[in-house]
Coordinates of C-alpha atoms in Angstrom, one line a residue:
M30 CA 0.0 0.0 0.0
S31 CA 1.4 3.4 -1.0
S32 CA 1.8 6.5 1.1
G33 CA 0.6 5.1 4.4
Q34 CA -3.1 5.6 3.6
S35 CA -5.5 3.3 5.4
L36 CA -7.5 0.9 3.2
L37 CA -10.9 1.9 1.8
V38 CA -14.1 0.8 3.4
P39 CA -17.6 1.2 2.0
G40 CA -19.4 4.5 2.8
E41 CA -23.1 5.5 2.9
L42 CA -25.0 5.8 -0.3
S43 CA -27.1 8.9 -1.0
P44 CA -30.6 8.5 -2.5
V45 CA -30.8 7.6 -6.3
R46 CA -30.6 10.8 -8.3
S47 CA -33.5 11.6 -10.7
V48 CA -33.2 12.1 -14.4
P49 CA -35.6 14.5 -16.1
G50 CA -38.5 12.6 -17.9
N51 CA -37.7 14.1 -21.3
I52 CA -34.3 12.5 -21.4
R53 CA -34.2 9.2 -23.4
R54 CA -33.2 6.2 -21.3
P55 CA -31.1 3.3 -22.5
E56 CA -33.2 0.1 -22.9
Y57 CA -31.6 -1.6 -19.9
V58 CA -32.9 0.9 -17.3
G59 CA -35.3 -0.9 -14.9
K60 CA -34.2 -4.3 -16.2
P61 CA -31.8 -6.8 -14.5
A62 CA -29.5 -6.8 -17.6
P63 CA -29.2 -5.3 -21.1
T64 CA -30.6 -7.0 -24.2
P65 CA -27.5 -8.6 -25.9
Y66 CA -26.3 -6.6 -28.9
T67 CA -26.7 -8.3 -32.2
G68 CA -25.8 -5.4 -34.5
P69 CA -22.6 -4.8 -36.5
E70 CA -19.2 -3.8 -35.0
V71 CA -18.7 -1.4 -37.9
Q72 CA -20.9 1.7 -37.5
T73 CA -22.4 4.1 -40.0
P74 CA -21.1 7.7 -40.3
E75 CA -24.4 8.9 -38.6
V76 CA -23.8 6.6 -35.6
I77 CA -20.2 7.7 -35.3
E78 CA -21.2 11.4 -35.4
A79 CA -23.8 10.8 -32.7
M80 CA -21.0 9.1 -30.7
R81 CA -18.8 12.2 -31.0
V82 CA -21.6 14.2 -29.4
A83 CA -22.1 11.6 -26.6
G84 CA -18.3 11.3 -26.1
R85 CA -17.9 15.1 -25.9
I86 CA -20.6 15.3 -23.2
A87 CA -19.0 12.4 -21.2
A88 CA -15.6 14.1 -21.4
R89 CA -16.9 17.4 -20.3
A90 CA -19.0 15.9 -17.5
M91 CA -15.8 14.1 -16.2
A92 CA -13.9 17.4 -16.4
A93 CA -16.6 19.2 -14.5
A94 CA -16.5 16.6 -11.7
A95 CA -12.7 16.5 -11.7
E96 CA -12.6 20.3 -11.0
L97 CA -13.9 19.5 -7.5
I98 CA -11.3 16.9 -6.6
A99 CA -9.6 17.9 -3.4
P100 CA -9.0 16.6 0.1
G101 CA -12.2 16.7 2.0
V102 CA -14.6 16.2 -0.9
T103 CA -16.8 13.1 -1.0
T104 CA -17.0 10.8 -4.0
D105 CA -20.8 11.3 -3.9
E106 CA -20.3 15.0 -4.6
L107 CA -18.3 14.1 -7.7
D108 CA -21.3 12.0 -8.7
R109 CA -23.7 14.9 -8.1
V110 CA -21.7 17.2 -10.5
A111 CA -21.3 14.7 -13.3
H112 CA -25.0 13.7 -13.1
A113 CA -26.1 17.3 -13.2
Y114 CA -23.8 18.1 -16.2
M115 CA -25.1 15.1 -18.3
C116 CA -28.8 15.9 -17.5
D117 CA -28.3 19.6 -18.2
H118 CA -27.0 18.6 -21.7
G119 CA -29.8 16.2 -22.5
A120 CA -27.8 13.0 -21.8
Y121 CA -28.6 10.1 -19.6
P122 CA -25.8 8.9 -17.2
S123 CA -25.2 5.4 -18.7
T124 CA -24.1 3.7 -15.5
L125 CA -27.3 4.7 -13.6
G126 CA -29.4 1.6 -13.4
Y127 CA -27.0 -0.5 -15.6
R128 CA -27.3 -4.0 -14.1
G129 CA -28.6 -2.2 -11.0
F130 CA -25.6 0.1 -10.5
P131 CA -26.9 2.9 -8.3
K132 CA -24.9 6.0 -9.4
S133 CA -24.1 8.1 -12.4
L134 CA -20.3 7.5 -12.6
C135 CA -17.7 5.2 -11.0
T136 CA -15.2 6.6 -8.5
S137 CA -12.3 4.2 -7.9
V138 CA -9.9 5.3 -5.2
N139 CA -6.4 4.0 -4.6
E140 CA -6.6 0.2 -4.5
V141 CA -9.9 0.1 -6.4
I142 CA -9.3 -1.2 -9.9
C143 CA -12.7 -0.2 -11.3
H144 CA -16.5 0.1 -10.6
G145 CA -16.2 2.0 -7.3
I146 CA -19.6 3.3 -6.2
P147 CA -19.7 7.0 -5.2
D148 CA -20.8 7.4 -1.6
S149 CA -19.9 9.3 1.6
T150 CA -16.2 8.4 1.2
V151 CA -14.0 11.5 1.8
L152 CA -11.0 12.0 -0.5
R153 CA -7.8 12.4 1.5
D154 CA -4.6 14.2 0.7
G155 CA -2.3 11.7 -1.2
D156 CA -5.2 9.7 -2.7
I157 CA -5.6 8.9 -6.3
V158 CA -9.1 8.6 -7.8
N159 CA -10.4 7.4 -11.1
L160 CA -13.6 8.9 -12.5
D161 CA -15.4 6.8 -15.1
V162 CA -18.2 8.6 -17.0
T163 CA -20.4 7.4 -19.8
A164 CA -23.1 9.5 -21.4
Y165 CA -26.1 8.2 -23.5
I166 CA -27.6 10.6 -26.0
G167 CA -28.9 10.3 -29.6
G168 CA -29.3 6.6 -29.0
V169 CA -25.5 5.9 -28.4
H170 CA -23.0 5.9 -25.6
G171 CA -19.6 7.7 -25.1
D172 CA -17.4 6.3 -22.4
N173 CA -14.2 7.7 -20.8
N174 CA -12.2 7.7 -17.6
A175 CA -9.1 9.2 -16.1
T176 CA -7.2 9.0 -12.8
Y177 CA -6.6 12.2 -10.8
L178 CA -4.3 13.1 -8.0
V179 CA -5.7 14.4 -4.7
G180 CA -3.5 17.0 -3.1
E181 CA 0.2 16.0 -2.6
V182 CA 0.6 12.4 -4.0
D183 CA 3.7 10.3 -3.5
E184 CA 6.1 9.8 -6.4
E185 CA 5.3 6.1 -6.9
S186 CA 1.6 6.8 -7.3
R187 CA 2.2 9.9 -9.5
L188 CA 4.4 7.8 -11.9
L189 CA 1.8 5.0 -12.0
V190 CA -0.8 7.5 -13.1
E191 CA 1.4 9.2 -15.6
R192 CA 2.5 5.9 -17.1
T193 CA -1.0 4.5 -17.3
R194 CA -2.0 7.5 -19.3
E195 CA 1.0 7.0 -21.6
S196 CA 0.0 3.3 -22.1
L197 CA -3.4 4.4 -23.4
T198 CA -1.8 7.0 -25.7
R199 CA 0.5 4.3 -27.1
A200 CA -2.3 1.8 -27.5
V201 CA -4.4 4.3 -29.5
K202 CA -1.5 5.0 -31.8
A203 CA -1.1 1.2 -32.4
V204 CA -4.7 1.0 -33.9
R205 CA -4.6 0.4 -37.7
P206 CA -7.1 -1.3 -40.0
G207 CA -6.0 -4.9 -40.7
R208 CA -4.2 -5.3 -37.4
Q209 CA -5.5 -7.8 -34.9
V210 CA -7.2 -6.5 -31.7
N211 CA -4.3 -8.0 -29.6
I212 CA -1.9 -5.4 -30.9
I213 CA -3.6 -3.1 -28.4
G214 CA -2.8 -5.3 -25.4
R215 CA 0.6 -6.1 -26.7
V216 CA 1.6 -2.5 -26.7
I217 CA 0.2 -1.8 -23.2
E218 CA 1.6 -4.9 -21.6
S219 CA 5.1 -4.4 -23.1
Y220 CA 5.2 -0.8 -21.8
A221 CA 3.8 -1.7 -18.3
K222 CA 6.4 -4.5 -17.9
R223 CA 9.2 -2.0 -18.2
F224 CA 8.2 -0.7 -14.8
G225 CA 7.2 -4.0 -13.2
Y226 CA 3.5 -3.0 -13.2
G227 CA 0.7 -5.6 -13.2
V228 CA -1.8 -5.4 -16.1
V229 CA -5.4 -6.2 -15.1
R230 CA -6.7 -9.1 -17.3
D231 CA -10.3 -9.8 -16.1
F232 CA -11.6 -6.3 -16.9
T233 CA -11.2 -5.1 -20.5
G234 CA -12.1 -2.6 -23.1
H235 CA -15.3 -3.2 -25.0
G236 CA -17.2 -2.5 -28.2
I237 CA -19.6 0.4 -27.7
N238 CA -22.3 2.0 -29.9
S239 CA -26.0 1.9 -29.4
S240 CA -25.0 -0.8 -26.8
F241 CA -23.0 0.1 -23.7
H242 CA -21.0 -3.2 -24.1
S243 CA -21.5 -4.7 -27.6
G244 CA -19.7 -8.0 -26.9
L245 CA -16.4 -7.1 -28.6
I246 CA -13.6 -7.5 -26.0
I247 CA -10.4 -5.5 -26.0
P248 CA -7.8 -7.1 -23.7
H249 CA -5.0 -4.9 -22.3
Y250 CA -2.5 -7.8 -22.3
D251 CA -1.3 -9.7 -25.3
S252 CA -4.0 -12.3 -25.7
P253 CA -3.6 -15.0 -28.3
H254 CA -7.4 -15.2 -28.6
A255 CA -7.9 -11.5 -29.5
T256 CA -7.5 -12.1 -33.3
T257 CA -10.5 -10.0 -34.5
L258 CA -9.2 -7.7 -37.3
L259 CA -9.6 -4.0 -36.8
R260 CA -11.7 -2.4 -39.6
P261 CA -12.6 1.2 -40.3
G262 CA -15.8 2.2 -38.5
M263 CA -15.4 -0.1 -35.6
T264 CA -16.0 1.6 -32.3
F265 CA -14.7 0.5 -28.9
T266 CA -13.0 1.5 -25.7
I267 CA -9.4 1.1 -24.7
E268 CA -9.1 1.4 -20.9
P269 CA -5.8 0.0 -19.4
M270 CA -5.7 -0.7 -15.7
L271 CA -2.2 -0.9 -14.4
T272 CA -1.2 -1.9 -10.8
L273 CA 1.8 -1.5 -8.5
G274 CA 1.6 -5.2 -7.7
T275 CA -0.6 -8.1 -8.7
H276 CA -3.2 -8.0 -11.4
E277 CA -5.4 -10.4 -9.3
Y278 CA -8.4 -8.9 -7.5
D279 CA -11.1 -9.3 -4.8
M280 CA -14.6 -8.0 -5.1
W281 CA -16.5 -6.2 -2.3
D282 CA -19.9 -7.5 -1.1
D283 CA -21.6 -4.8 -3.2
G284 CA -20.9 -6.9 -6.3
W285 CA -19.2 -4.0 -8.0
T286 CA -16.2 -2.6 -6.3
V287 CA -13.0 -4.4 -7.5
V288 CA -9.8 -4.1 -5.4
T289 CA -6.3 -5.4 -6.0
K290 CA -5.7 -8.6 -4.1
D291 CA -2.6 -7.2 -2.5
R292 CA -4.4 -3.8 -1.9
K293 CA -1.7 -1.9 -3.8
R294 CA -2.6 1.0 -5.9
T295 CA -3.9 0.9 -9.4
A296 CA -4.7 3.5 -12.1
Q297 CA -6.8 3.6 -15.3
F298 CA -7.4 5.8 -18.3
E299 CA -10.0 5.3 -21.1
H300 CA -11.2 6.7 -24.4
T301 CA -13.9 5.6 -26.8
L302 CA -12.5 5.6 -30.3
V303 CA -13.4 4.7 -33.9
V304 CA -11.0 3.0 -36.3
T305 CA -10.3 5.3 -39.3
E306 CA -8.7 4.4 -42.7
T307 CA -5.3 5.3 -41.3
G308 CA -5.5 4.8 -37.5
A309 CA -8.0 5.8 -34.8
E310 CA -10.0 8.9 -33.9
I311 CA -10.7 9.5 -30.2
L312 CA -14.5 10.2 -29.7
T313 CA -14.2 11.3 -26.1
L314 CA -12.4 14.6 -26.4
P315 CA -13.8 17.6 -24.4

């Protein structure tokens, strides 16, 4: 465990936030699980343009919440801001009600790999916190996340965050039509290994479009099974999760919060992108 911080414990949840009735809901809201996606992985120009809009709102909502990050702020307050931003811009917060998830973004602090639930947890000086925000508007989703420093953070954690961001940048640059999906994980894993970081294997990037998770899987390690060829118009996320120790994990009783088995710190960055004729375009830019 870095910087002498005590381990996280679950906080208290605030009531579920309401979404104005005129905002279109994804089909899975109020259901135990989404309807499996059966559409194409390659999207039309119209869908891609709609995803640019959704991605921009998601990126700006994340930035709005991130402006509040400071010691003493609760993760629930970050949820409140991102929720309000998306609703004010006509978007539905995709995580709210997805398989029963109770909040409008994920806040993953320190040893939490992903899917942390915003609650009464107070951010402390020296923490790192990942915000994962997805917006649904125009019938499509845009999904992004980033890890932020809270106050004065130790060097080991700061470098982990910086290098995780760099691993995403390198992975995006590796996307080319005709390459296999596993080029993405190969680039991330080879970079992470330089620093002795673990690369989380059981949580991956994913296809995204009108479906939050289309069934296409984007591993962040070099998987021999990830042989799908990249084609122009394919839309998916790349979201590497790197750890200071093991890639193995435990899950909290809430069924969502995933923590490193050794409770060492972990960072993550994510963009939604579309494969172009020459590479990739990031759809989640503010």
